Coordinates of N, CA and C in Angstrom, one line a residue:
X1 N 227.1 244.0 138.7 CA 226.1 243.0 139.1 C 226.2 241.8 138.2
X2 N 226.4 240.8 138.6 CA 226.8 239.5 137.9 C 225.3 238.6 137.6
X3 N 224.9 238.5 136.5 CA 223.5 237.7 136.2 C 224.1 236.2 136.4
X4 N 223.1 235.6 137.2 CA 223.7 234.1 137.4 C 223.3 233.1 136.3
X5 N 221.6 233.5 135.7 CA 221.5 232.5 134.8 C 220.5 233.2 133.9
X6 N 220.2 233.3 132.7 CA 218.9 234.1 132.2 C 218.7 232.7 130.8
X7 N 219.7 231.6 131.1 CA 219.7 230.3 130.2 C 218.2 229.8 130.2
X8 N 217.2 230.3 131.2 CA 216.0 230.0 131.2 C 215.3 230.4 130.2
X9 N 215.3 231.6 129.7 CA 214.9 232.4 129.0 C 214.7 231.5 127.6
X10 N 215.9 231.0 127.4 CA 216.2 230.1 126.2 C 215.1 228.9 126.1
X11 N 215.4 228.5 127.1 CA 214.4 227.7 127.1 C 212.9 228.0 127.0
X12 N 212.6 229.0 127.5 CA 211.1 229.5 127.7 C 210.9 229.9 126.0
X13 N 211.6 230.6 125.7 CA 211.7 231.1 124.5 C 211.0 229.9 123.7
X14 N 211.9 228.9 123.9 CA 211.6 227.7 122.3 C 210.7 226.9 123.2
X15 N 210.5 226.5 124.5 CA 209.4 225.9 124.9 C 208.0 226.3 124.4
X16 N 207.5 227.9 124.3 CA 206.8 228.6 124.4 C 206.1 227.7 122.9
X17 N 206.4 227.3 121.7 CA 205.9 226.9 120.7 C 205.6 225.4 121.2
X18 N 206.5 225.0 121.6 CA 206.1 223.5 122.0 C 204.7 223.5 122.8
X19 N 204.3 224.4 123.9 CA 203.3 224.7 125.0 C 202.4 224.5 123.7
X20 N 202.4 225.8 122.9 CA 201.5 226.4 121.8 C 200.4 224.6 121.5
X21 N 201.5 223.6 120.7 CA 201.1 222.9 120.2 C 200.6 221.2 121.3
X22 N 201.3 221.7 122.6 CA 201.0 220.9 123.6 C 199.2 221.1 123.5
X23 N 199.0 222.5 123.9 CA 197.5 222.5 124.1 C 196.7 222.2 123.2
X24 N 197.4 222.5 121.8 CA 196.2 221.9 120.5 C 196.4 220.5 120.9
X25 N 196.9 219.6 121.2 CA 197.4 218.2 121.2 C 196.5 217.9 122.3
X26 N 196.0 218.7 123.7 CA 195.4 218.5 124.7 C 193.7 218.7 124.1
X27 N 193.7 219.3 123.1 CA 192.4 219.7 122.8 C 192.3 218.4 122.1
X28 N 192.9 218.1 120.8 CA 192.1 216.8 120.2 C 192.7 216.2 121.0
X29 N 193.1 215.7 122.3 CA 193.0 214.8 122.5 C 191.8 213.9 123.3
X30 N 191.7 215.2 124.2 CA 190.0 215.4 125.0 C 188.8 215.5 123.9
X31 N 188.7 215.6 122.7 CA 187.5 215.5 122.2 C 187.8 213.5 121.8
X32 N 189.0 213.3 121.4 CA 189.2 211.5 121.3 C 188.7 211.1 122.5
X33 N 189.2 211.6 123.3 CA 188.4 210.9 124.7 C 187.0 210.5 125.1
X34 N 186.4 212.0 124.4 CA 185.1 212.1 124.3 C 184.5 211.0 123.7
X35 N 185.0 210.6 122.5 CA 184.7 210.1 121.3 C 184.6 208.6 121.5
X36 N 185.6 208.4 122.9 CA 186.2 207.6 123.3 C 185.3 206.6 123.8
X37 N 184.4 207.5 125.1 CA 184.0 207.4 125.7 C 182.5 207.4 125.4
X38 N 182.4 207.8 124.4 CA 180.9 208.0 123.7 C 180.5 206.2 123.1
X39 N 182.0 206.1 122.6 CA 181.9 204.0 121.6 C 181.8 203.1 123.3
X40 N 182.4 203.6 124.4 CA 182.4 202.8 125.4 C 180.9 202.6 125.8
X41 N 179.8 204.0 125.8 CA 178.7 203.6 126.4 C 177.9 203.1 125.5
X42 N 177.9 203.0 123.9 CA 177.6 202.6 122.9 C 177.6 201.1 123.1
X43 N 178.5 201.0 123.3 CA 179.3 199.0 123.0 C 179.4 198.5 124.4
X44 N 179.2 198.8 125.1 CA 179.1 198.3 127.0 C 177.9 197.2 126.6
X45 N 178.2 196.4 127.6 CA 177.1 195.1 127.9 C 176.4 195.9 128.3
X46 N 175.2 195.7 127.8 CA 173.6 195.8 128.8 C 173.5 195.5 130.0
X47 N 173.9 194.0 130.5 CA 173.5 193.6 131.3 C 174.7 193.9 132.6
X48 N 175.9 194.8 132.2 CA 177.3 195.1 133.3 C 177.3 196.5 132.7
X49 N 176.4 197.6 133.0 CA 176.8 198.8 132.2 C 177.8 199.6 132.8
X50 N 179.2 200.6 132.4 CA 179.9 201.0 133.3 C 179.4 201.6 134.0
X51 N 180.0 202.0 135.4 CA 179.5 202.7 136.2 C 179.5 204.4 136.1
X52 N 178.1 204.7 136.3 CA 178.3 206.4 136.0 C 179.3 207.1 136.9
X53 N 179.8 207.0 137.6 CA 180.6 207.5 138.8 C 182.0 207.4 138.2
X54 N 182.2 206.3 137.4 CA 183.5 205.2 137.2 C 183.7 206.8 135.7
X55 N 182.6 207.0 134.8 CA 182.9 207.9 133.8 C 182.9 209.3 134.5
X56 N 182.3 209.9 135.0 CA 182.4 211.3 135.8 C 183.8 211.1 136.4
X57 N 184.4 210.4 136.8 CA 185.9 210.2 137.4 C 186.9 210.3 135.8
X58 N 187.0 209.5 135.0 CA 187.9 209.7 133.8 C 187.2 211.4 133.6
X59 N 186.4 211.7 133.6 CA 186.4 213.1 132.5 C 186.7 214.1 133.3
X60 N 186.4 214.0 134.8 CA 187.4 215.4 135.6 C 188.5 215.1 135.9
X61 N 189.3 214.0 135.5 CA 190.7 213.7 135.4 C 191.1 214.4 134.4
X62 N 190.2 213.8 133.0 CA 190.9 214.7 131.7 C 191.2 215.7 131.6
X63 N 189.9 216.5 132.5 CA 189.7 217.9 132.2 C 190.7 218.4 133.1
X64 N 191.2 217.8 134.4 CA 192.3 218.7 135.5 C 193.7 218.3 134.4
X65 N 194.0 217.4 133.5 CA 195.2 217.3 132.8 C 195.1 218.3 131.7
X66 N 193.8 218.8 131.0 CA 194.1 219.5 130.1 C 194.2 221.2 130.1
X67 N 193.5 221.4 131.8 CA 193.3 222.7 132.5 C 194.9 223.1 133.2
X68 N 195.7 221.9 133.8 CA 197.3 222.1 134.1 C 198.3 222.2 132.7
X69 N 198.0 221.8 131.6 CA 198.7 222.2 130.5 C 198.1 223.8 130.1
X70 N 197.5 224.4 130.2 CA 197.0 225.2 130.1 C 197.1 226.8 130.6
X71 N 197.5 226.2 131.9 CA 198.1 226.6 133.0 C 199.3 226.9 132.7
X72 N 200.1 225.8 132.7 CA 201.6 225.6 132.0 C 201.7 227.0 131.1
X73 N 201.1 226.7 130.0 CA 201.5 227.2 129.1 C 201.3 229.4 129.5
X74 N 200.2 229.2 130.1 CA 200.0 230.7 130.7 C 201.4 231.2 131.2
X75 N 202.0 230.5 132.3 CA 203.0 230.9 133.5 C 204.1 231.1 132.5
X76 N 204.4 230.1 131.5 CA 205.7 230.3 130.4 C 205.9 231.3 130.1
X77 N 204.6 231.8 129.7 CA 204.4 233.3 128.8 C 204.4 234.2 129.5
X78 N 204.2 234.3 130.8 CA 204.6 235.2 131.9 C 205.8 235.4 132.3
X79 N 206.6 234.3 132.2 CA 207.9 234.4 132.3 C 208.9 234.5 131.4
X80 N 208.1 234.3 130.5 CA 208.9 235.0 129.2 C 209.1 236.6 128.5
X81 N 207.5 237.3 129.4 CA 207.7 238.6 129.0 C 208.5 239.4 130.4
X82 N 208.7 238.3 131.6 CA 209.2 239.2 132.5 C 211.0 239.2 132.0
X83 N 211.4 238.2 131.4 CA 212.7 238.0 131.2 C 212.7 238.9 130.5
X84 N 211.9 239.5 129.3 CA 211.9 240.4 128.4 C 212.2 242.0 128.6
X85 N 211.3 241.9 129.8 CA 211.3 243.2 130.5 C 212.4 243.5 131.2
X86 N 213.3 242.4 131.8 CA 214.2 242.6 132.8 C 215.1 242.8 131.5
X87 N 215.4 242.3 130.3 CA 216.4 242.7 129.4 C 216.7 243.5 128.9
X88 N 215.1 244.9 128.8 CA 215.5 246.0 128.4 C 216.2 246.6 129.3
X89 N 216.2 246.3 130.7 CA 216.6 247.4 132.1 C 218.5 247.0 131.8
X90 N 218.9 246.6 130.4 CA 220.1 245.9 130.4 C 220.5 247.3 129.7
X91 N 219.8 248.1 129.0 CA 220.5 249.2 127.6 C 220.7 250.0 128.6
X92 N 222.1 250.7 128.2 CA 222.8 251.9 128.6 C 224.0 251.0 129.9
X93 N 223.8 250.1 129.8 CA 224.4 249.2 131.3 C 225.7 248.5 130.3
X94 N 226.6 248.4 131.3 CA 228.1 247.9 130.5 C 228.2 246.4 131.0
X95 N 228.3 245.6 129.7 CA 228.2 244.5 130.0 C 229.7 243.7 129.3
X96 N 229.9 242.4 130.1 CA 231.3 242.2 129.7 C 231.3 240.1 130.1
X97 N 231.6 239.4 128.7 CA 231.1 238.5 128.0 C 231.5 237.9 129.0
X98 N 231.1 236.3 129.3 CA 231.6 235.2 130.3 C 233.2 234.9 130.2
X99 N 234.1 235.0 129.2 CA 235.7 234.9 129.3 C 236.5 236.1 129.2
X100 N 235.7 237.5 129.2 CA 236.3 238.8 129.7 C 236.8 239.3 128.5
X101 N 236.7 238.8 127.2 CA 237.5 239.1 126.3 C 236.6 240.2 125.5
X102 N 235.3 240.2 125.3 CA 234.4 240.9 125.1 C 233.4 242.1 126.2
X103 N 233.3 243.3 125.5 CA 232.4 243.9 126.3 C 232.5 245.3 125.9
X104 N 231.1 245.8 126.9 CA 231.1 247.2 126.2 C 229.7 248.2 126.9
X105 N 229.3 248.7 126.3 CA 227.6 249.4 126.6 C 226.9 248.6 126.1
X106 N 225.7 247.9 126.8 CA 224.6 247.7 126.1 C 223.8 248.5 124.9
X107 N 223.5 248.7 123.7 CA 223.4 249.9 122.6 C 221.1 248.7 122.9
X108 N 221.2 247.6 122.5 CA 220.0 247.1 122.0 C 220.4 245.4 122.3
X109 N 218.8 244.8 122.7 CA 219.0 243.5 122.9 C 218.2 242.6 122.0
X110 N 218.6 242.0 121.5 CA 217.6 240.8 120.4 C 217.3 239.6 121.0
X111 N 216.4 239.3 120.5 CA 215.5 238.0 121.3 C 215.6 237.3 119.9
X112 N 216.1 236.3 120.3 CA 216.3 234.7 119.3 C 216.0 233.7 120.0
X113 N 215.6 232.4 119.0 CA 215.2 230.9 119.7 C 216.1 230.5 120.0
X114 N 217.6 231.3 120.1 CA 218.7 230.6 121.2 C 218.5 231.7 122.2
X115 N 217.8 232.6 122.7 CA 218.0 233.3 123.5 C 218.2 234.7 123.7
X116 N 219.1 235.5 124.5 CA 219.2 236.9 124.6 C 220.8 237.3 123.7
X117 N 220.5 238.1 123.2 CA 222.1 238.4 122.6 C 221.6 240.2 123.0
X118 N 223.2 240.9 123.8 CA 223.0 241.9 123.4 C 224.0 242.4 122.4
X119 N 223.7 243.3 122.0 CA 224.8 244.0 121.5 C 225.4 245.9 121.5
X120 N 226.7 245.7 121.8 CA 227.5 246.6 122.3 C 227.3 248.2 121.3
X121 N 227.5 249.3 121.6 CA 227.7 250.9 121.1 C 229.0 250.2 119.5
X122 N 229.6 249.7 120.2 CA 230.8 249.1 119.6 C 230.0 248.1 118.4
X123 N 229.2 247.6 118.3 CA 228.9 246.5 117.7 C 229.4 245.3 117.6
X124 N 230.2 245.0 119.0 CA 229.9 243.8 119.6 C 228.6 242.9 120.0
X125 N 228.9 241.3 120.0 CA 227.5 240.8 120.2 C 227.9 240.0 121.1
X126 N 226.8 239.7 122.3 CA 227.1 238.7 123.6 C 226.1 238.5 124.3
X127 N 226.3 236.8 123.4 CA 225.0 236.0 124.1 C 224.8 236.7 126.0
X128 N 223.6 236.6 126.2 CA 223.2 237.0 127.6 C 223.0 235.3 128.3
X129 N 223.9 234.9 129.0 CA 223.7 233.9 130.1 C 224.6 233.5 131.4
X130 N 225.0 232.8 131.4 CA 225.7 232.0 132.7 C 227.0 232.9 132.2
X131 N 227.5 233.7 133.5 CA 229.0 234.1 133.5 C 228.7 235.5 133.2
X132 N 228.2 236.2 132.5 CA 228.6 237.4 131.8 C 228.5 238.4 133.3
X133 N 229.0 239.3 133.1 CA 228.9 240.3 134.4 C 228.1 242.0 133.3
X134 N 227.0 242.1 134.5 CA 226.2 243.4 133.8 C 226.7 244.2 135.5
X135 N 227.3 245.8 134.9 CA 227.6 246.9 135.6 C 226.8 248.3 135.1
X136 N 226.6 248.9 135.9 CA 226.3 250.4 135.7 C 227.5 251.1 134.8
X137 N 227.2 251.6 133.9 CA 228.2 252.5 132.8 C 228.6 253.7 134.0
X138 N 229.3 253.5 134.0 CA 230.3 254.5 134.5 C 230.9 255.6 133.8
X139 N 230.4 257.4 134.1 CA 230.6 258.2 133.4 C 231.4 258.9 134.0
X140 N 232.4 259.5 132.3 CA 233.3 259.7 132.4 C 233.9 261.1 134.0
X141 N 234.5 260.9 134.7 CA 234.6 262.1 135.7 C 235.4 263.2 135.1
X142 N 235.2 264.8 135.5 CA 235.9 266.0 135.1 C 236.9 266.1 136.1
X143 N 238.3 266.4 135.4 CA 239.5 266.7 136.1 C 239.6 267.9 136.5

């Protein structure tokens, strides 16, 4: 069975910190807003005050951009532990590297911020992504 791409993983992997600090960045950034918004009704002409409708529109805007990062960052982590899961179903499985020169039994798989590496009974190591071919170990038959 040939995996087409699990390069996502990589990504999800190091995205996953980026998300982390996207949403602290969504959080101050919605209380500046706040804050924002608090100097606007403060400092508005008396006599042209903004419109209440005109502020209830900016703050469920904010709130649907800081509820879709949020979101974001949930689905990442979901797909980061399913990649995870699908990696263990790789041990005992014979795997054999993108240019054929490497390969072996899956023995254990490590998770790094470049991605999946497994490594072989042999103590071979092989990044998991585009190219590699994963088969059923095939045991030995009696003559």
């Amino acid at each position: 069975m040939a995996i087409d791409s699990i390069a996502s993983v990589t990504t999800k992997t190091a995205t996953n910190a980026a998300s982390s600090s996207d949403a602290a960045a969504a959080s101050l950034d919605y209380n500046a807003f706040l804050q924002l918004l608090i100097a606007q009704m403060q400092n508005q002409d008396p006599t042209d005050p903004m419109d209440a409708s005109e502020q209830i529109s900016q703050l469920a805007t904010f709130s649907q951009v800081e509820q879709t990062i949020k979101t974001n960052t949930n689905l990442e982590n979901l797909i980061a532990q399913s990649s995870l899961s699908n990696a263990s179903s790789y041990i005992g499985k014979t795997i054999t590297s993108a240019d054929g020169k490497t390969g072996g039994v899956v023995a254990s798989i490590e998770v790094t911020a470049d991605g999946l590496t497994a490594t072989t009974t042999k103590g071979s190591k092989i990044e998991i992504g585009e190219g590699i071919t994963i088969s059923a170990t095939s045991t030995p038959s009696s003559s």
